């Protein structure tokens, strides 16, 4: 298991240590157990955050904006969204109104990643840094 700092964790661990999920599947399960961050409804779909607010935050973390597609953003930076806010035409961020309009209505995805981080108990930004900065083991690679 990977340990990273700067995140509060359950009382059994020191406040400066965190155990990250071992696999992408474990991480998606953790995020999928949350309610939609917009509506609070249960059983959300999983949105892979991307776009201007995400790229801006990643640049602040020292990443350039090139090469931050699915390998970089896709597996760590996840947001639980009700299908209505995810894919519904006219309202959803994907296949709907687009990222800029959606973020103007519902808030920056980067801020929602912060909220999800506090709910799952580990920083999705730190998880992104961990997964992006090291060669991915086979369990993380797409087939």
Coordinates of C-alpha atoms in Angstrom, one line a residue:
X1 CA 0.0 0.0 0.0
X2 CA 1.1 3.5 -0.7
X3 CA 1.4 6.1 2.0
X4 CA 1.2 9.8 1.3
X5 CA 1.1 12.8 3.6
X6 CA -1.2 15.8 4.2
X7 CA -4.5 14.0 4.6
X8 CA -6.6 13.1 7.6
X9 CA -7.3 9.4 8.0
X10 CA -9.2 7.2 10.4
X11 CA -8.0 7.4 14.0
X12 CA -6.0 4.2 13.8
X13 CA -3.5 6.1 11.7
X14 CA -1.5 9.2 12.4
X15 CA -2.9 12.4 10.8
X16 CA 0.0 12.7 8.4
X17 CA -0.3 9.1 7.0
X18 CA -2.9 7.8 4.6
X19 CA -3.4 4.5 2.9
X20 CA -4.4 4.9 -0.7
X21 CA -6.6 2.4 -2.5
X22 CA -4.5 -0.4 -4.0
X23 CA -6.3 -0.5 -7.3
X24 CA -8.3 1.7 -9.6
X25 CA -11.3 -0.6 -8.9
X26 CA -10.9 0.1 -5.1
X27 CA -10.8 3.8 -5.8
X28 CA -13.8 3.8 -8.0
X29 CA -15.7 1.7 -5.4
X30 CA -14.8 4.3 -2.7
X31 CA -16.1 7.2 -4.9
X32 CA -19.1 5.2 -6.1
X33 CA -20.3 4.7 -2.5
X34 CA -20.7 8.5 -2.1
X35 CA -23.9 10.4 -3.1
X36 CA -24.0 12.8 -6.0
X37 CA -22.0 15.9 -5.0
X38 CA -24.6 18.1 -6.7
X39 CA -28.0 16.6 -5.8
X40 CA -27.1 14.4 -2.8
X41 CA -28.9 11.5 -4.5
X42 CA -27.6 7.9 -4.0
X43 CA -26.2 5.6 -6.7
X44 CA -24.2 8.1 -8.7
X45 CA -22.4 7.5 -12.0
X46 CA -18.6 8.2 -12.0
X47 CA -17.4 11.3 -13.9
X48 CA -13.7 11.5 -14.9
X49 CA -12.9 15.1 -14.2
X50 CA -11.2 17.1 -17.0
X51 CA -11.2 20.5 -18.4
X52 CA -10.0 24.0 -17.6
X53 CA -10.4 24.0 -13.8
X54 CA -8.7 20.6 -13.5
X55 CA -5.8 21.6 -15.8
X56 CA -5.3 24.9 -13.9
X57 CA -5.1 23.0 -10.6
X58 CA -2.7 20.4 -12.1
X59 CA -0.5 23.2 -13.4
X60 CA -0.4 24.6 -9.9
X61 CA 0.8 21.1 -8.8
X62 CA 3.6 21.2 -11.3
X63 CA 2.1 19.3 -14.2
X64 CA 2.1 20.8 -17.7
X65 CA -1.2 20.7 -19.6
X66 CA 0.0 18.3 -22.2
X67 CA -0.4 14.6 -21.7
X68 CA -3.0 14.9 -18.9
X69 CA -5.6 12.8 -20.6
X70 CA -7.0 9.5 -19.3
X71 CA -3.7 8.2 -17.8
X72 CA -3.3 11.4 -15.8
X73 CA -6.7 12.5 -14.9
X74 CA -8.9 9.6 -15.7
X75 CA -8.3 7.2 -12.9
X76 CA -7.7 9.4 -9.8
X77 CA -9.8 12.5 -10.4
X78 CA -13.3 11.1 -10.1
X79 CA -16.6 12.9 -9.2
X80 CA -19.8 11.1 -8.2
X81 CA -22.6 12.6 -10.3
X82 CA -26.3 11.7 -10.7
X83 CA -26.8 10.6 -14.3
X84 CA -28.8 13.8 -14.8
X85 CA -25.8 16.0 -14.1
X86 CA -23.4 13.6 -15.9
X87 CA -24.8 12.7 -19.3
X88 CA -28.3 14.2 -19.7
X89 CA -28.7 16.4 -22.8
X90 CA -29.1 20.0 -21.8
X91 CA -27.8 19.5 -18.2
X92 CA -25.0 17.0 -18.1
X93 CA -21.3 17.8 -18.2
X94 CA -20.7 15.0 -20.7
X95 CA -22.8 14.9 -23.8
X96 CA -24.8 17.8 -22.5
X97 CA -24.0 21.5 -21.9
X98 CA -20.2 21.2 -21.9
X99 CA -17.6 21.8 -19.2
X100 CA -17.5 25.6 -19.1
X101 CA -21.3 26.1 -18.9
X102 CA -21.6 23.2 -16.4
X103 CA -18.9 24.6 -14.1
X104 CA -20.6 28.1 -14.3
X105 CA -23.9 26.5 -13.0
X106 CA -22.6 23.8 -10.6
X107 CA -19.1 24.8 -9.6
X108 CA -15.6 24.1 -10.7
X109 CA -14.7 20.4 -11.0
X110 CA -11.5 21.1 -9.1
X111 CA -13.5 22.3 -6.1
X112 CA -15.7 19.2 -6.3
X113 CA -12.5 17.1 -6.3
X114 CA -11.6 18.8 -3.0
X115 CA -15.0 17.9 -1.7
X116 CA -14.7 14.3 -2.8
X117 CA -11.3 14.1 -1.2
X118 CA -12.6 15.1 2.1
X119 CA -15.5 12.5 1.8
X120 CA -13.3 9.5 0.9
X121 CA -10.6 10.4 3.4
X122 CA -7.6 10.8 1.1
X123 CA -6.6 13.5 -1.4
X124 CA -7.5 12.7 -5.0
X125 CA -4.9 15.3 -6.0
X126 CA -2.2 13.4 -4.1
X127 CA -3.4 10.1 -5.5
X128 CA -3.1 11.6 -9.0
X129 CA 0.4 12.8 -8.3
X130 CA 1.3 9.3 -7.0
X131 CA -0.2 7.5 -10.0
X132 CA 1.0 10.0 -12.6
X133 CA 4.6 10.4 -11.4
X134 CA 5.5 6.7 -11.2
X135 CA 5.2 4.1 -14.0
X136 CA 1.8 2.5 -13.6
X137 CA 1.9 -1.2 -12.5
X138 CA -0.1 -3.6 -14.7
X139 CA -3.1 -3.4 -12.5
X140 CA -3.6 0.3 -13.4
X141 CA -2.9 0.0 -17.1
X142 CA -5.8 0.1 -19.6
X143 CA -6.1 -2.8 -21.9

